[in-house]
Short mmCIF file of C-alpha atoms in Angstrom, two decimals:
data_model
loop_
_atom_site.label_atom_id
_atom_site.label_comp_id
_atom_site.label_asym_id
_atom_site.label_seq_id
_atom_site.Cartn_x
_atom_site.Cartn_y
_atom_site.Cartn_z
CA UNK U 22 125.76 81.61 113.18
CA UNK U 23 129.21 82.55 113.63
CA UNK U 24 130.85 85.47 111.39
CA UNK U 25 132.69 84.63 108.92
CA UNK U 26 130.35 80.66 108.62
CA UNK U 27 129.71 80.11 105.02
CA UNK U 28 126.40 78.31 104.84
CA UNK U 29 125.18 75.57 102.69
CA UNK U 30 124.44 75.94 98.75
CA UNK U 31 121.22 75.65 97.73
CA UNK U 32 121.21 74.44 94.05
CA UNK U 33 117.78 74.76 91.98
CA UNK U 34 117.21 73.81 88.15
CA UNK U 35 118.24 73.60 85.34
CA UNK U 36 115.47 75.50 84.03
CA UNK U 37 113.34 74.20 81.20
CA UNK U 38 110.92 76.21 79.36
CA UNK U 39 107.93 74.76 81.30
CA UNK U 40 110.01 75.90 84.25
CA UNK U 41 109.31 79.57 83.04
CA UNK U 42 105.94 78.84 81.73
CA UNK U 43 104.70 77.17 84.93
CA UNK U 44 106.62 80.15 87.26
CA UNK U 45 105.08 83.17 85.03
CA UNK U 46 102.06 81.75 85.62
CA UNK U 47 102.02 80.84 89.21
CA UNK U 48 103.97 84.36 90.09
CA UNK U 49 101.77 86.38 88.01
CA UNK U 50 104.78 88.45 86.16
CA UNK U 51 103.55 87.72 82.40
CA UNK U 52 106.37 89.70 80.63
CA UNK U 53 107.14 87.94 77.40
CA UNK U 54 110.86 87.83 77.24
CA UNK U 55 110.40 84.67 79.53
CA UNK U 56 108.35 83.04 77.70
CA UNK U 57 108.33 84.09 73.98
CA UNK U 58 111.00 83.06 72.27
CA UNK U 59 109.97 84.89 69.15
CA UNK U 60 109.37 88.15 71.53
CA UNK U 61 112.35 87.61 72.78
CA UNK U 62 114.27 87.56 69.95
CA UNK U 63 112.86 90.62 68.94
CA UNK U 64 113.57 92.26 71.77
CA UNK U 65 117.42 91.41 70.81
CA UNK U 66 117.74 88.76 73.68
CA UNK U 67 118.89 85.51 72.49
CA UNK U 68 116.31 83.15 73.15
CA UNK U 69 113.42 83.40 76.71
CA UNK U 70 115.70 83.83 79.52
CA UNK U 71 115.28 82.84 83.62
CA UNK U 72 112.63 85.79 85.87
CA UNK U 73 115.38 87.31 88.08
CA UNK U 74 112.22 87.12 90.66
CA UNK U 75 112.53 82.79 90.29
CA UNK U 76 116.28 83.11 91.33
CA UNK U 77 114.87 85.68 94.00
CA UNK U 78 112.36 83.01 95.52
CA UNK U 79 114.55 79.86 95.00
CA UNK U 80 117.93 82.49 97.81
CA UNK U 81 114.95 82.78 99.14
CA UNK U 82 113.97 78.75 99.74
CA UNK U 83 118.18 79.23 101.12
CA UNK U 84 117.49 81.54 103.31
CA UNK U 85 114.79 79.73 104.78
CA UNK U 86 117.03 76.51 105.41
CA UNK U 87 119.82 78.95 106.96
CA UNK U 88 117.27 80.69 109.31
CA UNK U 89 113.81 80.38 110.00
CA UNK U 90 111.06 81.81 107.41
CA UNK U 91 109.84 84.01 110.51
CA UNK U 92 113.00 84.84 111.20
CA UNK U 93 113.89 86.83 107.73
CA UNK U 94 113.70 90.47 108.80
CA UNK U 95 115.06 92.02 105.16
CA UNK U 96 116.70 91.76 102.26
CA UNK U 97 117.63 92.92 98.83
CA UNK U 98 119.62 92.27 95.71
CA UNK U 99 120.53 93.18 92.27
CA UNK U 100 120.40 91.28 89.03
CA UNK U 101 123.66 91.50 87.92
CA UNK U 102 123.25 88.93 84.68
CA UNK U 103 121.05 87.09 83.25
CA UNK U 104 120.04 83.40 84.29
CA UNK U 105 120.15 82.34 80.79
CA UNK U 106 117.61 79.39 79.67
CA UNK U 107 118.77 75.73 81.24
CA UNK U 108 120.56 77.41 83.90
CA UNK U 109 121.23 75.98 87.02
CA UNK U 110 121.15 78.31 90.09
CA UNK U 111 123.39 77.79 92.92
CA UNK U 112 122.32 80.06 96.39
CA UNK U 113 124.84 80.95 98.18
CA UNK U 114 125.73 82.80 101.82
CA UNK U 115 128.35 83.77 104.05
CA UNK U 116 127.22 85.21 107.40
CA UNK U 117 129.39 89.06 107.33
CA UNK U 118 128.15 90.11 110.80
CA UNK U 119 126.15 89.70 114.55
CA UNK U 120 125.09 92.36 116.13
CA UNK U 121 121.86 93.57 117.94
CA UNK U 122 119.31 95.38 116.74
CA UNK U 123 115.66 95.97 117.99
CA UNK U 124 115.94 93.92 121.17
CA UNK U 125 117.05 90.76 119.32
CA UNK U 126 120.43 89.68 117.83
CA UNK U 127 120.57 89.25 114.36
CA UNK U 128 123.08 87.96 111.70
CA UNK U 129 124.00 89.85 108.01
CA UNK U 130 124.31 87.63 105.61
CA UNK U 131 126.24 88.40 102.32
CA UNK U 132 124.18 86.82 99.15
CA UNK U 133 124.13 85.75 96.30
CA UNK U 134 123.40 83.33 93.44
CA UNK U 135 125.39 81.82 90.57
CA UNK U 136 125.41 79.80 87.47
CA UNK U 137 126.64 76.70 87.06
CA UNK U 138 129.21 78.49 84.18
CA UNK U 139 129.82 80.49 87.84
CA UNK U 140 128.49 83.46 86.17
CA UNK U 141 126.87 86.04 89.40
CA UNK U 142 123.42 86.78 88.88
CA UNK U 143 121.93 87.71 92.30
CA UNK U 144 123.59 89.50 94.27
CA UNK U 145 122.50 91.05 97.71
CA UNK U 146 122.32 91.57 101.61
CA UNK U 147 119.57 89.61 104.29
CA UNK U 148 119.19 90.31 108.25
CA UNK U 149 117.76 87.44 110.10
CA UNK U 150 117.39 87.23 113.71
CA UNK U 151 119.02 84.67 115.31
CA UNK U 152 119.11 83.17 118.37
CA UNK A 40 113.47 109.20 78.15
CA UNK A 41 111.31 108.85 81.00
CA UNK A 42 109.87 112.22 82.23
CA UNK A 43 111.07 112.84 85.73
CA UNK A 44 109.16 115.35 87.02
CA UNK A 45 105.96 113.85 85.77
CA UNK A 46 106.37 110.96 87.00
CA UNK A 47 108.11 110.82 90.59
CA UNK A 48 106.23 111.65 93.75
CA UNK A 49 103.46 109.44 91.85
CA UNK A 50 101.60 107.55 93.96
CA UNK A 51 99.23 104.51 93.14
CA UNK A 52 95.64 104.05 94.11
CA UNK A 53 95.54 101.71 96.97
CA UNK A 54 95.00 98.47 95.98
CA UNK A 55 93.02 95.81 97.33
CA UNK A 56 95.01 92.10 97.27
CA UNK A 57 93.32 88.79 98.94
CA UNK A 58 96.51 86.98 99.26
CA UNK A 59 95.01 83.64 97.67
CA UNK A 60 95.27 80.04 99.18
CA UNK A 61 95.54 78.28 95.32
CA UNK A 62 97.78 81.06 94.38
CA UNK A 63 100.36 79.76 96.85
CA UNK A 64 100.18 76.46 96.07
CA UNK A 65 100.69 77.31 92.84
CA UNK A 66 103.94 79.22 93.42
CA UNK A 67 105.19 76.62 95.80
CA UNK A 68 104.76 73.77 92.99
CA UNK A 69 106.60 76.20 90.59
CA UNK A 70 109.51 77.00 92.51
CA UNK A 71 110.28 73.68 93.59
CA UNK A 72 109.36 73.84 96.74
CA UNK A 73 108.97 70.11 99.10
CA UNK A 74 107.90 71.54 102.25
CA UNK A 75 104.44 70.53 102.81
CA UNK A 76 103.67 73.63 105.14
CA UNK A 77 103.18 75.68 101.65
CA UNK A 78 101.37 72.94 100.30
CA UNK A 79 98.93 71.91 103.41
CA UNK A 80 97.09 74.38 105.56
CA UNK A 81 96.80 71.23 107.76
CA UNK A 82 100.88 70.66 107.89
CA UNK A 83 100.84 74.34 108.47
CA UNK A 84 99.00 74.55 111.66
CA UNK A 85 100.54 71.46 112.74
CA UNK A 86 103.45 73.57 112.09
CA UNK A 87 102.39 76.64 114.28
CA UNK A 88 100.99 78.98 112.00
CA UNK A 89 97.51 79.88 111.00
CA UNK A 90 97.54 78.83 107.58
CA UNK A 91 99.61 78.29 104.61
CA UNK A 92 102.38 80.94 104.90
CA UNK A 93 102.78 82.96 101.92
CA UNK A 94 106.33 83.04 100.61
CA UNK A 95 109.34 86.42 100.93
CA UNK A 96 109.13 87.18 97.62
CA UNK A 97 105.33 86.41 96.77
CA UNK A 98 104.88 90.15 97.67
CA UNK A 99 105.70 91.18 94.17
CA UNK A 100 103.34 88.47 92.57
CA UNK A 101 101.00 90.41 94.83
CA UNK A 102 101.63 93.72 93.25
CA UNK A 103 102.24 92.23 89.70
CA UNK A 104 98.55 90.57 90.08
CA UNK A 105 96.97 94.20 90.57
CA UNK A 106 98.16 96.67 88.14
CA UNK A 107 98.05 100.23 89.41
CA UNK A 108 95.30 102.54 87.54
CA UNK A 109 98.24 105.14 88.16
CA UNK A 110 101.69 104.84 87.98
CA UNK A 111 102.19 101.28 86.51
CA UNK A 112 105.22 100.76 84.81
CA UNK A 113 104.29 99.34 81.49
CA UNK A 114 100.39 101.69 81.43
CA UNK A 115 101.21 103.33 78.67
CA UNK A 116 98.07 105.87 79.40
CA UNK A 117 97.98 106.62 83.13
CA UNK A 118 101.92 105.18 84.13
CA UNK A 119 105.23 105.06 82.19
CA UNK A 120 104.30 103.42 79.33
CA UNK A 121 107.69 101.27 79.91
CA UNK A 122 107.95 99.04 76.60
CA UNK A 123 107.85 94.92 78.11
CA UNK A 124 110.59 94.21 75.86
CA UNK A 125 113.00 96.87 76.79
CA UNK A 126 112.89 95.88 81.14
CA UNK A 127 115.46 94.75 82.77
CA UNK A 128 114.85 93.86 87.01
CA UNK A 129 117.32 95.69 88.11
CA UNK A 130 117.22 95.50 91.72
CA UNK A 131 114.80 94.09 94.80
CA UNK A 132 114.45 94.08 98.22
CA UNK A 133 111.88 93.41 101.07
CA UNK A 134 111.30 94.21 104.65
CA UNK A 135 109.44 92.23 106.04
CA UNK A 136 107.74 93.60 109.67
CA UNK A 137 104.57 90.57 110.20
CA UNK A 138 103.82 87.46 108.63
CA UNK A 139 101.30 86.96 106.20
CA UNK A 140 99.55 83.69 105.64
CA UNK A 141 96.89 82.44 102.83
CA UNK A 142 93.14 84.08 103.23
CA UNK A 143 94.63 87.99 104.26
CA UNK A 144 93.36 90.90 102.37
CA UNK A 145 96.31 93.52 101.64
CA UNK A 146 96.27 97.14 100.46
CA UNK A 147 98.83 97.84 98.56
CA UNK A 148 100.34 101.43 97.48
CA UNK A 149 103.16 102.06 95.08
CA UNK A 150 105.12 105.13 94.98
CA UNK A 151 107.29 105.79 92.35
CA UNK A 152 110.49 107.30 94.35
CA UNK A 153 113.01 108.17 91.56
CA UNK A 154 113.63 108.32 87.99
CA UNK A 155 117.97 107.98 86.68
CA UNK A 156 119.68 107.45 83.92
CA UNK A 157 122.83 105.94 83.21
CA UNK A 158 125.68 105.68 80.01
CA UNK A 159 123.93 108.80 78.74
CA UNK A 160 120.21 107.32 78.49
CA UNK A 161 121.06 104.03 77.66
CA UNK A 162 120.34 102.77 80.30
CA UNK A 163 117.28 104.24 82.68
CA UNK A 164 116.34 102.94 86.35
CA UNK A 165 113.18 103.39 87.76
CA UNK A 166 112.85 103.03 91.81
CA UNK A 167 108.99 102.18 93.51
CA UNK A 168 108.41 101.41 96.57
CA UNK A 169 105.26 99.70 97.53
CA UNK A 170 103.39 99.61 101.30
CA UNK A 171 101.47 96.37 102.33
CA UNK A 172 98.93 97.25 104.57
CA UNK A 173 96.23 94.78 106.39
CA UNK A 174 93.02 94.90 106.89
CA UNK A 175 93.79 96.74 110.36
CA UNK A 176 95.74 99.19 108.05
CA UNK A 177 98.91 97.70 110.28
CA UNK A 178 101.75 97.80 108.07
CA UNK A 179 102.90 94.33 107.05
CA UNK A 180 105.42 94.56 104.76
CA UNK A 181 107.00 96.85 102.27
CA UNK A 182 108.96 96.21 98.60
CA UNK A 183 111.46 98.49 96.76
CA UNK A 184 111.62 97.63 93.01
CA UNK A 185 114.31 98.93 90.55
CA UNK A 186 113.11 98.02 86.99
CA UNK A 187 116.00 98.98 83.83
CA UNK A 188 115.14 100.61 80.48
CA UNK A 189 117.25 99.35 77.87
CA UNK A 190 117.14 102.58 75.72
CA UNK A 191 120.38 101.64 73.37
#
């Protein structure tokens, strides 16, 4: 990794109702906004929408493609927009800094997720150990 | 409005959770994972892992699988009592200190660290920090979650 490097995009989705039902069960996140259209509409939403943590799980897969999983030291994201039903999610990253800490070389990455309509849904940063 | 004085500083009871192999495989399937390391213990061992590794965001699922009796976001009696129809996930962060695998048993403790409002109270933000320790009491990971409540 070098500063300024754009990392390979990872694309997941489109998000179907089945995607959300499976993820709700598998992730223990049973908040009905994501799986019950009646509940979501009563709460003022257009319909069910994607769990933020589903997109974050996909972003974790992208991170693993960029650096081995055991090299991930810390990361955080802000959920900046709802990920609508049927959206495709594009996970992207860019190396912003190479630095040394705790006796190892590390890279700071600017990371995010965007829908196919180019709405940014996740915006964050990750620190990974590099060779 | 949430009562800041009542909730900030609340620490949950320690919750013991098992990192279950079956759930990790289900999580891998639900997230479109393709790497056999996340489905098959033999593949995981062949790749140098002692067991199926826990995906990085599954920490959040461990929390959701074991709601705290004290300080839970949705608990109306002993927690913050947030309406599930009004929540959005605002932020999420993780810090890793050592790898976690299927078969591990962790003790998780959640502290409500901060509550603040924006837009004159139309949005409230609840910051909760969670620690994940192994059987030996060693800190394996930390998580920070910001929950947004839509009051408007």
